[in-house]
Amino acid sequence: MTWRYHDDPRPDIAQLVDPFGKSILDVGCGEGALAASLKEAGAAHVAGIELDTGAASVAGERLDSFVQ
């Protein structure tokens, strides 16, 4: 499998965050892989911002709210 920058769940960052019950803003969220993992770990609401059009089309379906 090839590593894809926009779809990296960033486990190094996820381990620094206790998402349970929190609202999180992921700036530069790519395709929303990190945000999706934080939701799975119990985040109450995850919002994202991404400028890349290709990545944004995927992220919009993974996050609770999204801005491009």
PDB file of C-alpha atoms in Angstrom:
ATOM      1  CA  MET A   1       0.000   0.000   0.000  1.00  0.00           C
ATOM      2  CA  THR A   2       1.264   3.463  -0.877  1.00  0.00           C
ATOM      3  CA  TRP A   3       1.384   6.174   1.779  1.00  0.00           C
ATOM      4  CA  ARG A   4      -0.951   9.042   0.918  1.00  0.00           C
ATOM      5  CA  TYR A   5      -0.353  12.398   2.571  1.00  0.00           C
ATOM      6  CA  HIS A   6      -4.018  13.484   2.578  1.00  0.00           C
ATOM      7  CA  ASP A   7      -5.237  10.212   4.102  1.00  0.00           C
ATOM      8  CA  ASP A   8      -2.740   9.807   6.950  1.00  0.00           C
ATOM      9  CA  PRO A   9      -4.515   9.289  10.311  1.00  0.00           C
ATOM     10  CA  ARG A  10      -1.484  10.748  12.127  1.00  0.00           C
ATOM     11  CA  PRO A  11      -1.282   8.345  15.090  1.00  0.00           C
ATOM     12  CA  ASP A  12       1.579  10.487  16.452  1.00  0.00           C
ATOM     13  CA  ILE A  13      -0.844  13.401  16.847  1.00  0.00           C
ATOM     14  CA  ALA A  14      -3.835  11.289  17.904  1.00  0.00           C
ATOM     15  CA  GLN A  15      -1.909   9.910  20.885  1.00  0.00           C
ATOM     16  CA  LEU A  16      -1.435  13.467  22.194  1.00  0.00           C
ATOM     17  CA  VAL A  17      -5.171  14.214  22.255  1.00  0.00           C
ATOM     18  CA  ASP A  18      -7.830  12.955  24.655  1.00  0.00           C
ATOM     19  CA  PRO A  19     -10.837  13.397  22.358  1.00  0.00           C
ATOM     20  CA  PHE A  20     -13.533  11.852  24.535  1.00  0.00           C
ATOM     21  CA  GLY A  21     -16.538  14.182  24.682  1.00  0.00           C
ATOM     22  CA  LYS A  22     -14.687  17.099  23.128  1.00  0.00           C
ATOM     23  CA  SER A  23     -15.262  19.287  20.068  1.00  0.00           C
ATOM     24  CA  ILE A  24     -12.198  19.343  17.836  1.00  0.00           C
ATOM     25  CA  LEU A  25     -11.187  21.524  14.893  1.00  0.00           C
ATOM     26  CA  ASP A  26      -8.747  19.902  12.464  1.00  0.00           C
ATOM     27  CA  VAL A  27      -7.117  22.642  10.363  1.00  0.00           C
ATOM     28  CA  GLY A  28      -5.614  21.257   7.176  1.00  0.00           C
ATOM     29  CA  CYS A  29      -7.506  18.012   7.699  1.00  0.00           C
ATOM     30  CA  GLY A  30      -6.702  16.469   4.295  1.00  0.00           C
ATOM     31  CA  GLU A  31      -9.203  13.675   3.698  1.00  0.00           C
ATOM     32  CA  GLY A  32     -10.190  13.635   7.374  1.00  0.00           C
ATOM     33  CA  ALA A  33      -8.358  10.482   8.469  1.00  0.00           C
ATOM     34  CA  LEU A  34      -7.142  11.999  11.759  1.00  0.00           C
ATOM     35  CA  ALA A  35     -10.550  13.512  12.404  1.00  0.00           C
ATOM     36  CA  ALA A  36     -12.252  10.158  11.749  1.00  0.00           C
ATOM     37  CA  SER A  37      -9.923   8.406  14.189  1.00  0.00           C
ATOM     38  CA  LEU A  38     -10.648  11.039  16.846  1.00  0.00           C
ATOM     39  CA  LYS A  39     -14.397  10.528  16.320  1.00  0.00           C
ATOM     40  CA  GLU A  40     -13.917   6.776  16.724  1.00  0.00           C
ATOM     41  CA  ALA A  41     -12.049   7.492  19.975  1.00  0.00           C
ATOM     42  CA  GLY A  42     -15.043   9.387  21.356  1.00  0.00           C
ATOM     43  CA  ALA A  43     -14.898  12.993  20.162  1.00  0.00           C
ATOM     44  CA  ALA A  44     -18.339  14.561  20.388  1.00  0.00           C
ATOM     45  CA  HIS A  45     -17.934  16.767  17.295  1.00  0.00           C
ATOM     46  CA  VAL A  46     -15.123  17.058  14.755  1.00  0.00           C
ATOM     47  CA  ALA A  47     -14.930  19.934  12.283  1.00  0.00           C
ATOM     48  CA  GLY A  48     -12.348  20.343   9.555  1.00  0.00           C
ATOM     49  CA  ILE A  49     -10.869  22.873   7.180  1.00  0.00           C
ATOM     50  CA  GLU A  50      -9.093  21.867   3.951  1.00  0.00           C
ATOM     51  CA  LEU A  51      -8.165  23.842   0.819  1.00  0.00           C
ATOM     52  CA  ASP A  52      -7.252  20.944  -1.487  1.00  0.00           C
ATOM     53  CA  THR A  53     -10.355  20.194  -3.573  1.00  0.00           C
ATOM     54  CA  GLY A  54      -9.662  16.473  -4.013  1.00  0.00           C
ATOM     55  CA  ALA A  55      -9.050  15.860  -0.329  1.00  0.00           C
ATOM     56  CA  ALA A  56     -11.982  18.070   0.644  1.00  0.00           C
ATOM     57  CA  SER A  57     -14.460  15.917  -1.256  1.00  0.00           C
ATOM     58  CA  VAL A  58     -13.567  12.956   0.975  1.00  0.00           C
ATOM     59  CA  ALA A  59     -13.240  14.927   4.219  1.00  0.00           C
ATOM     60  CA  GLY A  60     -16.721  16.383   3.887  1.00  0.00           C
ATOM     61  CA  GLU A  61     -18.165  12.902   4.301  1.00  0.00           C
ATOM     62  CA  ARG A  62     -16.030  11.931   7.322  1.00  0.00           C
ATOM     63  CA  LEU A  63     -16.477  14.979   9.567  1.00  0.00           C
ATOM     64  CA  ASP A  64     -19.434  16.444  11.431  1.00  0.00           C
ATOM     65  CA  SER A  65     -18.873  19.826   9.787  1.00  0.00           C
ATOM     66  CA  PHE A  66     -16.481  20.976   7.132  1.00  0.00           C
ATOM     67  CA  VAL A  67     -15.297  24.150   5.386  1.00  0.00           C
ATOM     68  CA  GLN A  68     -13.287  24.361   2.197  1.00  0.00           C
TER      69      GLN A  68
END
